Short mmCIF file of C-alpha atoms in Angstrom, two decimals:
data_model
loop_
_atom_site.label_atom_id
_atom_site.label_comp_id
_atom_site.label_asym_id
_atom_site.label_seq_id
_atom_site.Cartn_x
_atom_site.Cartn_y
_atom_site.Cartn_z
CA MET A 1 -45.34 -38.86 191.53
CA GLU A 2 -42.54 -40.94 190.11
CA ASN A 3 -42.10 -40.48 186.39
CA LYS A 4 -41.86 -44.24 185.95
CA TYR A 5 -40.66 -44.48 182.41
CA PHE A 6 -38.74 -41.26 181.88
CA HIS A 7 -35.37 -41.98 180.32
CA SER A 8 -32.59 -39.67 179.28
CA VAL A 9 -31.32 -42.10 176.65
CA ILE A 10 -33.16 -41.62 173.38
CA LEU A 11 -33.04 -43.17 169.93
CA LYS A 12 -32.76 -41.34 166.61
CA PRO A 13 -34.36 -43.82 164.18
CA GLU A 14 -33.22 -41.91 161.11
CA ARG A 15 -29.60 -42.67 162.04
CA CYS A 16 -30.08 -46.32 163.00
CA ILE A 17 -28.92 -48.86 160.40
CA GLY A 18 -29.78 -51.96 162.43
CA CYS A 19 -26.17 -53.00 163.06
CA THR A 20 -27.06 -54.81 166.37
CA TYR A 21 -24.04 -53.38 168.25
CA CYS A 22 -26.32 -51.90 170.93
CA LEU A 23 -28.17 -55.21 171.35
CA ARG A 24 -24.94 -56.91 172.30
CA VAL A 25 -23.82 -54.43 174.97
CA CYS A 26 -27.11 -53.56 176.67
CA PRO A 27 -26.80 -55.08 180.17
CA THR A 28 -30.55 -55.44 180.68
CA GLU A 29 -31.53 -56.61 177.16
CA ALA A 30 -33.58 -53.45 176.74
CA ILE A 31 -33.06 -53.09 172.99
CA ARG A 32 -34.84 -54.89 170.16
CA LEU A 33 -34.50 -54.60 166.41
CA LYS A 34 -37.64 -54.33 164.28
CA ASN A 35 -37.61 -53.60 160.57
CA LYS A 36 -33.85 -52.95 160.82
CA LYS A 37 -34.37 -50.20 163.44
CA ALA A 38 -33.52 -50.37 167.13
CA SER A 39 -36.16 -49.69 169.77
CA ILE A 40 -35.76 -49.34 173.55
CA ILE A 41 -37.99 -51.16 176.06
CA ALA A 42 -38.66 -48.48 178.67
CA GLN A 43 -39.15 -50.74 181.69
CA ARG A 44 -35.83 -52.48 181.06
CA CYS A 45 -33.61 -49.46 180.31
CA ILE A 46 -31.33 -48.31 183.17
CA ASP A 47 -29.86 -45.33 181.29
CA CYS A 48 -26.30 -46.58 181.64
CA GLY A 49 -25.43 -45.11 178.25
CA GLU A 50 -23.63 -48.20 176.93
CA CYS A 51 -25.64 -47.94 173.70
CA ILE A 52 -24.61 -44.30 173.27
CA ARG A 53 -20.97 -45.21 173.77
CA ILE A 54 -20.92 -48.02 171.19
CA CYS A 55 -23.26 -46.79 168.44
CA PRO A 56 -21.08 -46.06 165.36
CA ASN A 57 -23.81 -43.95 163.77
CA HIS A 58 -24.69 -41.80 166.80
CA ALA A 59 -28.25 -43.08 166.70
CA LYS A 60 -28.46 -43.00 170.51
CA SER A 61 -28.29 -39.77 172.42
CA ALA A 62 -29.25 -38.18 175.74
CA ILE A 63 -31.89 -35.60 176.59
CA THR A 64 -30.18 -32.73 178.39
CA ASP A 65 -30.91 -29.03 178.66
CA ASN A 66 -29.69 -26.01 176.74
CA ILE A 67 -27.82 -23.32 178.65
CA GLU A 68 -29.88 -20.50 177.08
CA ASP A 69 -33.17 -22.14 178.11
CA ILE A 70 -31.97 -22.54 181.70
CA LYS A 71 -31.07 -18.88 182.17
CA GLY A 72 -34.65 -17.64 182.24
CA LYS A 73 -36.15 -20.35 184.40
CA PHE A 74 -35.00 -19.23 187.86
CA LYS A 75 -34.09 -16.04 189.67
CA TYR A 76 -30.78 -17.53 190.77
CA ASN A 77 -28.98 -20.10 188.64
CA VAL A 78 -26.29 -22.34 190.06
CA ALA A 79 -24.09 -24.77 188.16
CA LEU A 80 -23.08 -27.95 190.00
CA VAL A 81 -19.99 -29.70 188.74
CA LEU A 82 -18.61 -33.20 189.14
CA PRO A 83 -14.81 -33.20 189.47
CA VAL A 84 -14.61 -35.32 186.34
CA LEU A 85 -15.08 -32.02 184.47
CA TYR A 86 -11.62 -30.82 185.60
CA GLY A 87 -10.05 -33.84 183.94
CA GLN A 88 -11.45 -32.82 180.54
CA PHE A 89 -9.12 -29.82 180.37
CA ASP A 90 -5.39 -29.34 180.32
CA THR A 91 -3.97 -28.86 183.81
CA ILE A 92 -2.91 -25.31 182.90
CA TYR A 93 -6.51 -24.54 183.81
CA SER A 94 -7.04 -24.82 187.56
CA PRO A 95 -10.37 -25.92 189.04
CA ASP A 96 -10.95 -22.30 190.09
CA LYS A 97 -10.35 -21.11 186.53
CA ILE A 98 -12.74 -23.70 185.08
CA LEU A 99 -15.44 -22.87 187.63
CA SER A 100 -14.98 -19.17 186.87
CA ALA A 101 -15.43 -19.87 183.16
CA ILE A 102 -18.71 -21.67 183.83
CA LYS A 103 -19.94 -18.72 185.88
CA TYR A 104 -18.90 -16.42 183.03
CA LEU A 105 -21.25 -18.34 180.72
CA GLY A 106 -24.26 -17.00 182.62
CA PHE A 107 -24.59 -18.69 186.00
CA ASP A 108 -24.92 -16.73 189.23
CA ASP A 109 -22.77 -19.20 191.10
CA VAL A 110 -20.96 -22.48 190.62
CA TYR A 111 -19.91 -25.29 192.94
CA ASP A 112 -18.52 -28.77 192.70
CA ILE A 113 -19.80 -31.77 194.65
CA SER A 114 -16.89 -31.93 197.04
CA GLN A 115 -18.97 -31.12 200.09
CA GLY A 116 -21.31 -34.03 199.47
CA ALA A 117 -18.36 -36.37 198.99
CA GLU A 118 -16.74 -35.01 202.13
CA ILE A 119 -19.83 -35.81 204.19
CA ILE A 120 -20.07 -39.34 202.85
CA GLY A 121 -16.37 -39.88 203.43
CA ALA A 122 -16.75 -38.74 207.05
CA ILE A 123 -19.68 -40.94 208.07
CA ALA A 124 -19.86 -43.87 205.65
CA GLU A 125 -17.38 -46.10 207.46
CA ASP A 126 -19.41 -46.13 210.67
CA ILE A 127 -22.67 -46.67 208.78
CA ILE A 128 -21.16 -49.54 206.79
CA LYS A 129 -19.85 -51.09 209.99
CA ASN A 130 -23.36 -51.18 211.46
CA HIS A 131 -25.15 -52.16 208.26
CA SER A 132 -27.13 -55.37 208.70
CA THR A 133 -26.52 -56.85 205.24
CA LYS A 134 -23.00 -57.37 203.92
CA PRO A 135 -21.33 -56.60 201.69
CA VAL A 136 -22.74 -53.11 201.53
CA ILE A 137 -23.07 -51.76 197.99
CA SER A 138 -22.37 -48.09 197.27
CA SER A 139 -25.37 -45.96 196.28
CA SER A 140 -23.33 -43.41 194.34
CA CYS A 141 -23.97 -44.72 190.81
CA PRO A 142 -27.66 -44.48 189.78
CA ALA A 143 -27.15 -46.84 186.83
CA ILE A 144 -25.99 -49.56 189.24
CA LEU A 145 -29.00 -48.96 191.49
CA ARG A 146 -31.32 -49.44 188.49
CA LEU A 147 -29.36 -52.51 187.41
CA ILE A 148 -29.96 -53.99 190.86
CA GLN A 149 -33.67 -53.17 190.58
CA VAL A 150 -33.95 -54.93 187.22
CA ARG A 151 -31.55 -57.89 187.48
CA PHE A 152 -30.57 -58.33 191.14
CA PRO A 153 -33.57 -57.24 193.26
CA GLU A 154 -32.58 -59.55 196.10
CA LEU A 155 -29.52 -57.30 196.63
CA ILE A 156 -31.59 -54.18 197.32
CA PRO A 157 -31.09 -54.59 201.12
CA ASN A 158 -27.31 -54.38 200.52
CA ILE A 159 -27.52 -50.83 199.16
CA LEU A 160 -25.97 -48.12 201.34
CA ASP A 161 -28.81 -45.78 202.31
CA ILE A 162 -26.98 -42.50 201.72
CA GLU A 163 -27.79 -40.11 198.89
CA THR A 164 -25.20 -39.45 196.19
CA PRO A 165 -22.61 -36.69 196.72
CA THR A 166 -24.36 -34.82 193.92
CA GLU A 167 -27.75 -34.81 195.64
CA ILE A 168 -26.29 -34.01 199.05
CA SER A 169 -24.38 -31.06 197.61
CA ALA A 170 -27.43 -29.76 195.72
CA ARG A 171 -29.58 -29.87 198.86
CA ILE A 172 -26.99 -28.05 201.01
CA ILE A 173 -26.25 -25.43 198.34
CA LYS A 174 -29.91 -24.62 197.78
CA ASN A 175 -30.65 -24.24 201.47
CA ARG A 176 -27.53 -22.14 202.02
CA ILE A 177 -28.26 -19.76 199.14
CA SER A 178 -31.88 -19.46 200.24
CA LYS A 179 -30.75 -18.27 203.67
CA GLU A 180 -27.91 -16.05 202.41
CA LYS A 181 -29.84 -14.41 199.54
CA GLY A 182 -33.29 -14.44 201.12
CA LEU A 183 -34.65 -16.36 198.15
CA ASP A 184 -37.38 -18.94 198.06
CA ILE A 185 -36.01 -22.41 197.35
CA LYS A 186 -38.26 -22.53 194.26
CA ASP A 187 -36.45 -19.52 192.82
CA ILE A 188 -33.06 -21.24 192.93
CA GLY A 189 -32.24 -23.50 190.02
CA ILE A 190 -29.40 -26.00 190.12
CA THR A 191 -28.01 -27.30 186.85
CA LEU A 192 -25.80 -30.37 186.91
CA ILE A 193 -22.87 -30.43 184.47
CA THR A 194 -22.91 -34.16 183.91
CA PRO A 195 -20.82 -36.89 182.35
CA CYS A 196 -23.61 -39.38 182.87
CA THR A 197 -27.00 -40.23 181.39
CA ALA A 198 -28.17 -42.06 184.52
CA ARG A 199 -27.75 -38.88 186.60
CA VAL A 200 -29.84 -36.97 184.05
CA THR A 201 -32.61 -39.53 184.48
CA SER A 202 -32.36 -39.24 188.28
CA ILE A 203 -33.37 -35.60 188.14
CA LYS A 204 -36.90 -36.51 186.99
CA ASN A 205 -36.93 -40.07 188.22
CA PRO A 206 -34.79 -40.23 191.41
CA ILE A 207 -34.13 -43.45 193.29
CA GLY A 208 -34.60 -43.64 197.05
CA VAL A 209 -35.81 -40.05 197.48
CA GLU A 210 -39.08 -38.27 196.73
CA HIS A 211 -37.58 -35.62 194.49
CA SER A 212 -34.24 -34.34 193.33
CA PHE A 213 -32.78 -30.97 194.41
CA ILE A 214 -31.33 -30.66 190.91
CA ASP A 215 -33.53 -28.95 188.31
CA SER A 216 -31.77 -29.41 185.00
CA SER A 217 -28.65 -30.81 183.37
CA ILE A 218 -26.14 -29.99 180.67
CA SER A 219 -23.87 -32.67 179.29
CA ILE A 220 -20.13 -32.12 179.46
CA LYS A 221 -20.07 -32.69 175.69
CA ASP A 222 -22.39 -29.73 175.15
CA ILE A 223 -20.68 -27.26 177.48
CA TYR A 224 -17.08 -28.25 176.85
CA VAL A 225 -16.54 -25.98 173.83
CA PRO A 226 -18.23 -22.91 175.39
CA ILE A 227 -16.02 -23.34 178.49
CA LEU A 228 -12.90 -23.73 176.36
CA LYS A 229 -13.77 -20.62 174.35
CA ALA A 230 -14.33 -18.68 177.56
CA LEU A 231 -11.00 -19.87 178.97
CA SER A 232 -9.22 -18.90 175.76
CA SER A 233 -10.92 -15.52 175.43
CA GLY A 234 -9.03 -13.86 178.24
CA ASN A 235 -12.31 -12.47 179.57
CA VAL A 236 -12.64 -14.84 182.52
CA ASN A 237 -11.56 -13.39 185.84
CA GLU A 238 -10.40 -16.25 188.01
CA THR A 239 -12.17 -16.05 191.34
CA LYS A 240 -11.65 -18.16 194.40
CA HIS A 241 -14.09 -20.97 194.86
CA SER A 242 -14.22 -23.49 197.61
CA MET A 243 -11.33 -25.80 196.76
CA PRO A 244 -12.31 -29.37 195.92
CA THR A 245 -11.41 -31.85 198.62
CA LEU A 246 -9.28 -34.89 197.97
CA ASN A 247 -12.30 -37.10 198.56
CA GLY A 248 -14.42 -34.97 196.31
CA ILE A 249 -12.07 -34.95 193.38
CA ILE A 250 -11.37 -38.68 193.41
CA CYS A 251 -14.99 -39.66 193.96
CA ASN A 252 -15.96 -42.35 191.45
CA ASN A 253 -13.08 -41.53 189.18
CA SER A 254 -11.12 -44.78 189.05
CA ASP A 255 -11.00 -48.24 190.49
CA ASP A 256 -7.54 -47.63 191.97
CA PHE A 257 -8.37 -44.10 192.96
CA SER A 258 -11.50 -44.44 195.02
CA MET A 259 -12.55 -42.49 198.11
CA PHE A 260 -13.24 -45.84 199.78
CA SER A 261 -10.02 -47.58 198.76
CA SER A 262 -8.55 -47.25 202.25
CA TYR A 263 -11.46 -49.10 203.81
CA ARG A 264 -10.70 -52.55 205.09
CA LYS A 265 -12.36 -55.40 203.26
CA SER A 266 -13.57 -53.18 200.43
CA LEU A 267 -13.63 -53.68 196.69
CA SER A 268 -13.93 -51.15 193.87
CA VAL A 269 -15.31 -52.21 190.49
CA ASN A 270 -16.10 -50.30 187.30
CA GLY A 271 -17.56 -51.10 183.90
CA ILE A 272 -21.10 -52.42 183.54
CA HIS A 273 -20.18 -56.00 182.65
CA ASN A 274 -17.62 -56.23 185.46
CA ALA A 275 -20.36 -54.90 187.72
CA ILE A 276 -22.75 -57.65 186.62
CA SER A 277 -20.10 -60.27 187.28
CA ILE A 278 -19.48 -58.95 190.80
CA LEU A 279 -23.20 -58.66 191.57
CA GLU A 280 -23.61 -62.28 190.50
CA GLU A 281 -20.82 -63.21 192.93
CA ILE A 282 -22.57 -61.34 195.74
CA GLU A 283 -25.83 -63.07 194.81
CA LEU A 284 -24.12 -66.44 195.17
CA GLY A 285 -22.73 -65.47 198.57
CA ARG A 286 -19.11 -65.67 197.44
CA LEU A 287 -18.15 -62.18 198.64
CA ASN A 288 -19.48 -62.33 202.18
CA ASN A 289 -15.97 -61.70 203.46
CA LEU A 290 -16.16 -58.12 202.15
CA SER A 291 -17.71 -55.20 204.03
CA PHE A 292 -18.16 -52.74 201.20
CA ILE A 293 -18.19 -52.72 197.40
CA GLU A 294 -18.14 -49.56 195.35
CA ILE A 295 -19.47 -50.14 191.85
CA ALA A 296 -19.51 -47.71 188.92
CA ALA A 297 -21.30 -48.57 185.68
CA CYS A 298 -18.88 -46.75 183.38
CA PRO A 299 -15.39 -48.02 182.57
CA GLY A 300 -12.97 -46.09 184.76
CA GLY A 301 -15.83 -44.65 186.81
CA CYS A 302 -17.36 -41.29 185.92
CA LEU A 303 -14.29 -40.45 183.83
CA GLY A 304 -15.60 -43.00 181.32
CA GLY A 305 -19.13 -41.57 181.23
CA PRO A 306 -20.92 -41.50 177.88
CA LEU A 307 -21.17 -37.69 177.91
CA VAL A 308 -17.48 -36.81 178.40
CA VAL A 309 -15.09 -35.61 175.67
CA GLU A 310 -11.61 -36.58 176.89
CA ASN A 311 -9.99 -40.01 176.80
CA ARG A 312 -10.52 -41.41 180.28
CA TYR A 313 -6.85 -42.25 180.80
CA ILE A 314 -5.79 -38.71 179.92
CA ALA A 315 -8.57 -37.32 182.10
CA LEU A 316 -7.47 -39.56 184.98
CA ASN A 317 -3.92 -38.31 184.64
CA ASN A 318 -5.16 -34.72 184.78
CA ILE A 319 -7.23 -35.50 187.89
CA LYS A 320 -4.25 -37.14 189.57
CA ASN A 321 -2.11 -34.07 188.93
CA ILE A 322 -4.79 -31.86 190.49
CA ALA A 323 -5.12 -34.25 193.43
CA LYS A 324 -1.38 -34.00 194.19
CA LYS A 325 -1.94 -30.38 195.13
CA LEU A 326 -4.67 -31.45 197.53
CA LYS A 327 -2.71 -34.09 199.36
CA ASN A 328 -2.98 -32.30 202.69
CA HIS A 329 -6.61 -31.46 202.15
CA VAL A 330 -8.33 -34.46 203.72
CA ILE A 331 -11.65 -35.03 205.40
CA ASP A 332 -12.58 -32.38 207.94
CA LYS A 333 -14.12 -34.33 210.80
CA SER A 334 -14.82 -31.30 212.93
CA ASN A 335 -18.37 -31.26 211.61
CA ILE A 336 -18.85 -35.00 211.82
CA ASN A 337 -21.56 -34.76 214.48
CA SER A 338 -23.63 -32.47 212.29
CA TYR A 339 -23.14 -34.89 209.37
CA PHE A 340 -24.46 -37.76 211.47
CA GLU A 341 -27.36 -35.59 212.54
CA MET A 342 -28.19 -34.98 208.86
CA TYR A 343 -28.07 -38.72 208.29
CA ASN A 344 -30.16 -39.57 211.32
CA ASN A 345 -32.85 -36.98 210.56
CA GLY A 346 -33.16 -38.28 206.99
CA SER A 347 -31.71 -35.22 205.22
CA ILE A 348 -29.09 -37.21 203.34
CA ARG A 349 -30.54 -40.71 203.47
CA LEU A 350 -32.39 -42.79 200.92
CA VAL A 351 -35.71 -42.48 202.69
CA LYS A 352 -37.90 -43.88 199.94
CA SER A 353 -38.07 -47.63 199.50
CA ILE A 354 -36.24 -48.96 196.44
CA GLU A 355 -38.54 -51.42 194.72
CA PRO A 356 -37.66 -54.26 192.33
CA ARG A 357 -38.55 -53.54 188.73
CA SER A 358 -40.32 -56.49 187.14
CA VAL A 359 -39.48 -56.72 183.44
CA THR A 360 -40.64 -60.22 182.43
CA ARG A 361 -44.00 -60.90 184.02
CA LEU A 362 -45.48 -63.67 181.88
CA ASP A 363 -49.02 -63.63 183.27
CA LEU A 364 -50.89 -62.60 186.40
CA ASP A 365 -52.41 -66.10 186.50
CA ILE A 366 -49.78 -68.45 187.98
CA LYS A 367 -51.01 -71.46 185.97
CA LYS A 368 -50.83 -69.53 182.72
CA SER A 369 -47.47 -68.19 183.75
CA ILE A 370 -46.11 -71.72 184.26
CA LYS A 371 -47.47 -72.80 180.87
CA LYS A 372 -45.77 -69.86 179.21
CA LEU A 373 -42.56 -70.63 181.04
CA ASN A 374 -42.65 -74.20 179.73
CA LEU A 375 -43.37 -72.92 176.24
CA ILE A 376 -40.37 -70.59 176.46
CA GLN A 377 -38.19 -73.52 177.45
CA ASN A 378 -39.55 -75.66 174.61
CA ILE A 379 -38.79 -72.93 172.09
CA LEU A 380 -35.39 -72.33 173.63
CA ASP A 381 -34.50 -76.02 173.33
CA LYS A 382 -35.02 -75.79 169.57
CA LEU A 383 -32.98 -72.62 169.04
CA PRO A 384 -29.24 -72.69 168.24
CA GLY A 385 -28.28 -70.91 171.50
CA ILE A 386 -25.58 -68.75 169.94
CA ASN A 387 -27.20 -65.43 170.97
CA CYS A 388 -26.22 -63.69 167.73
CA GLY A 389 -28.98 -61.04 167.84
CA ILE A 390 -29.63 -61.25 164.08
CA CYS A 391 -33.32 -61.93 164.74
CA GLY A 392 -33.64 -58.58 166.57
CA SER A 393 -33.73 -60.04 170.09
CA PRO A 394 -30.42 -59.92 171.98
CA THR A 395 -30.37 -63.61 173.00
CA CYS A 396 -32.16 -66.85 172.16
CA GLN A 397 -33.81 -66.65 175.60
CA ALA A 398 -35.09 -63.15 174.80
CA PHE A 399 -36.30 -64.41 171.38
CA ALA A 400 -38.38 -67.12 173.07
CA GLU A 401 -39.72 -64.71 175.71
CA ASP A 402 -40.60 -62.08 173.12
CA PHE A 403 -42.55 -64.63 171.09
CA VAL A 404 -44.44 -66.06 174.06
CA THR A 405 -45.25 -62.63 175.52
CA GLY A 406 -46.45 -61.35 172.15
CA ASN A 407 -43.65 -58.85 171.65
CA ARG A 408 -42.80 -60.46 168.33
CA SER A 409 -45.19 -62.06 165.89
CA ASP A 410 -42.79 -64.11 163.80
CA TYR A 411 -41.05 -67.30 164.81
CA ILE A 412 -38.20 -67.19 162.35
CA CYS A 413 -34.68 -67.73 163.62
CA PRO A 414 -32.40 -66.41 160.83
CA VAL A 415 -29.63 -68.83 161.76
CA GLN A 416 -31.96 -71.80 161.53
CA GLU A 417 -33.29 -70.43 158.27
CA ILE A 418 -29.76 -70.24 156.87
CA GLU A 419 -29.07 -73.78 158.05
CA ARG A 420 -32.33 -74.97 156.52
CA LYS A 421 -31.46 -73.45 153.14
CA LYS A 422 -27.94 -74.82 153.40
CA GLY A 423 -29.43 -78.25 154.09
CA LEU A 424 -31.67 -77.93 151.07
CA LYS A 425 -28.69 -76.94 148.96
CA GLU A 426 -26.82 -80.01 150.11
CA LYS A 427 -29.93 -82.01 149.53
CA ASN A 428 -30.12 -80.60 146.02
CA ASN A 429 -26.55 -81.63 145.34
CA MET A 430 -27.82 -84.97 144.12
CA ILE A 431 -26.71 -87.39 141.47
CA VAL A 432 -28.78 -89.42 139.00
CA LYS A 433 -28.56 -92.51 141.21
CA ASP A 434 -30.27 -90.59 144.07
CA ILE A 435 -33.15 -89.57 141.86
CA MET A 436 -33.45 -93.04 140.38
CA ASP A 437 -33.80 -94.57 143.84
CA ARG A 438 -36.14 -91.93 145.30
CA LEU A 439 -38.52 -91.91 142.31
CA ASN A 440 -38.29 -95.67 141.84
CA LEU A 441 -37.10 -95.35 138.23
CA LYS A 442 -35.80 -98.27 136.17
CA LEU A 443 -32.43 -98.06 134.48
CA ALA A 444 -32.65 -98.85 130.76
CA ALA A 445 -29.10 -97.85 129.76
CA GLY A 446 -26.14 -95.55 130.51
CA GLU A 447 -25.25 -97.06 133.92
CA SER A 448 -21.77 -95.48 133.87
CA GLY A 449 -23.42 -92.04 134.05
CA LEU A 450 -25.37 -92.61 137.27
CA LYS A 451 -23.01 -90.32 139.22
CA ARG A 452 -23.79 -87.35 137.01
CA GLU A 453 -24.99 -84.36 139.06
CA ILE A 454 -28.59 -83.13 138.82
CA LYS A 455 -29.40 -79.44 139.38
CA ASP A 456 -32.75 -79.01 137.69
CA VAL A 457 -35.49 -80.66 135.68
CA TYR A 458 -36.79 -79.86 132.20
CA THR A 459 -39.61 -81.37 130.17
CA CYS A 460 -40.41 -80.96 126.50
CA ASP A 461 -40.77 -83.26 123.47
CA LEU A 462 -39.71 -80.82 120.76
CA LEU A 463 -35.97 -81.31 120.32
CA SER A 464 -35.30 -77.87 118.79
CA TRP A 465 -37.07 -76.24 121.76
CA VAL A 466 -35.07 -78.32 124.19
CA MET A 467 -31.86 -77.31 122.41
CA ALA A 468 -32.81 -73.67 122.89
CA HIS A 469 -33.99 -73.70 126.50
CA ALA A 470 -32.83 -76.63 128.62
CA ASP A 471 -30.07 -75.94 131.16
CA ALA A 472 -27.02 -78.10 131.69
CA LYS A 473 -27.21 -80.72 134.47
CA SER A 474 -30.97 -81.00 134.11
CA ALA A 475 -32.93 -84.22 134.15
CA TRP A 476 -34.84 -84.25 130.86
CA VAL A 477 -38.33 -85.77 130.86
CA THR A 478 -39.53 -86.66 127.36
CA ILE A 479 -41.72 -89.20 125.59
CA GLN A 480 -39.28 -89.13 122.63
CA THR A 481 -37.16 -92.32 122.49
CA HIS A 482 -35.25 -92.20 119.20
CA VAL A 483 -31.48 -92.07 119.19
CA ASN A 484 -31.25 -88.29 118.69
CA ILE A 485 -32.37 -87.62 122.26
CA VAL A 486 -28.98 -88.97 123.42
CA ALA A 487 -27.17 -86.62 121.08
CA VAL A 488 -29.15 -83.65 122.44
CA ALA A 489 -28.37 -84.71 126.03
CA VAL A 490 -24.64 -84.89 125.21
CA LEU A 491 -24.64 -81.50 123.50
CA LEU A 492 -26.42 -79.76 126.42
CA ASP A 493 -24.61 -81.72 129.16
CA LEU A 494 -27.93 -82.96 130.51
CA SER A 495 -27.76 -85.29 133.49
CA CYS A 496 -30.13 -88.01 132.31
CA ILE A 497 -33.19 -88.75 130.21
CA ILE A 498 -36.39 -89.96 131.89
CA ILE A 499 -38.94 -91.72 129.72
CA PRO A 500 -42.49 -91.63 131.21
CA GLU A 501 -45.27 -94.21 131.07
CA ASN A 502 -42.92 -97.10 130.19
CA ALA A 503 -42.56 -95.98 126.60
CA GLU A 504 -40.54 -98.45 124.53
CA ILE A 505 -36.89 -97.61 123.81
CA SER A 506 -35.01 -98.97 120.82
CA ASP A 507 -31.76 -100.89 121.22
CA GLU A 508 -30.03 -98.27 119.08
CA THR A 509 -30.95 -95.56 121.59
CA LYS A 510 -29.90 -97.74 124.53
CA ASN A 511 -26.55 -98.55 122.92
CA LYS A 512 -25.93 -94.87 122.18
CA ALA A 513 -26.78 -94.01 125.79
CA ASP A 514 -24.29 -96.64 127.01
CA ASP A 515 -21.62 -95.24 124.70
CA GLU A 516 -22.19 -91.66 125.88
CA SER A 517 -22.77 -92.49 129.58
CA ILE A 518 -26.19 -90.80 129.49
CA PRO A 519 -28.52 -92.67 131.86
CA LEU A 520 -31.83 -93.65 130.31
CA LEU A 521 -34.46 -94.07 133.03
CA ILE A 522 -37.98 -95.41 132.69
CA SER A 523 -41.00 -94.58 134.86
CA ASP A 524 -44.54 -95.93 135.22
CA GLU A 525 -45.76 -92.39 135.89
CA ASN A 526 -46.68 -89.73 133.38
CA ALA A 527 -44.46 -86.68 132.73
CA TYR A 528 -46.50 -84.43 135.02
CA LYS A 529 -46.07 -86.67 138.07
CA ILE A 530 -42.41 -87.23 137.35
CA CYS A 531 -41.78 -83.48 137.14
CA TYR A 532 -43.77 -82.86 140.32
CA GLU A 533 -41.76 -85.42 142.28
CA LEU A 534 -38.51 -84.08 140.91
CA HIS A 535 -39.60 -80.61 141.96
CA GLN A 536 -40.16 -81.85 145.50
CA GLU A 537 -36.69 -83.32 145.58
CA LEU A 538 -34.77 -80.59 143.79
CA ILE A 539 -36.47 -77.22 144.02
CA ARG A 540 -38.23 -76.94 147.34
#
């Protein structure tokens, strides 16, 4: 039974600081931020490893196996290597030497995936030619297949129905060893040395086949140092392995170095966001002139996988130098009929239907679903549309969907909140004239001070207390009307004096207020109501 939500990409919450980097790069919007910690939505994740690559705090990782745990699981342990591994080491180490070092670490045998690549290279062109839906999309990158399931399900018929070189090689190797060693298939364990999180996921959750012939995986990051130590120890006896083929070693290793680059009307693309762009073009029917498109999720193909150690440009250079020695080693077509037989009998085909993966089902009831869709649009219309991710959802669209589907309980857009507070601040940047007009106050004196700024409000009738506690640029509400109130206002740089309940003001006080440009304002209301209305205008 398909392990529907198994994923190799995992999150280490203790390392997550809520920086939102992963939100921005996830191609399927599978990451949310709650309480300043990232979380992964299982049905959306395609295990591309983009979040692992970008996380500055190493809060994302991949579940792979430990070499010591693998040793005891099977009677016969085989390591299966992608050629990208050769590029991780200096070219002083030949592929044979590297494979010998892996065997030295405890495996009974070791192979690379060249045979699988060779088979695909031999038969793919004819299969592509007869494929009913063009352009045909390569099936070699499992992250791309999952991306199509999640975001481009209408392109599923375009997928080439051939297993990956890795799976084809694993199947052939297991069957061969079973015959040669007289072992039951179940007693033979194949461990993939992988640069890629999506391939790890495919072991337990394969696409297009019932089960994988691979049993476990070790990341290149984890086995790199043990291999290097073995190579440096002088204890590794270099033995002859089946030499990688040119097709095998270049498989998925660069956009300008693809096994399909010689095909007419073909295109090679790498990098997840380039892949999305190209898939959108196919969806719009703009690439119908092409026959075949090879797409790799990682930048630079498998050389840019999230589980490699070497810079992909250096690794590519190493691979190219190895490939120069294989220039005469091209596809052997003498077995081509047997390869086609394997394809036709289903041994190397994607025999299981690839289904779309629904990630945003609003409701099973179509009427409710339409209502929710309209609600999402209404919310979206009110959001700023800048897709900043500060709210914890990667885009404004995702924010609206999360709220409507109940995946978030709050409806607070941080950007709008900042703008609201900024607006209040600007609103609070008022002058005495503003307050006079809004509270319908009468000017008794001090007209030249009406442009004085108001920041706060203070009320008290005891002058000594006011002197001790009132802040500058406050509107002072007091029933006192004698001339000293103007002196206090001047000393404290108060904005104005508001006299409640139409209390009478002497001419001496008015004249002093005119002289000092301290507005004297009169209200019909009592001090409580004046302060309340000022609070509404200034503090809220």
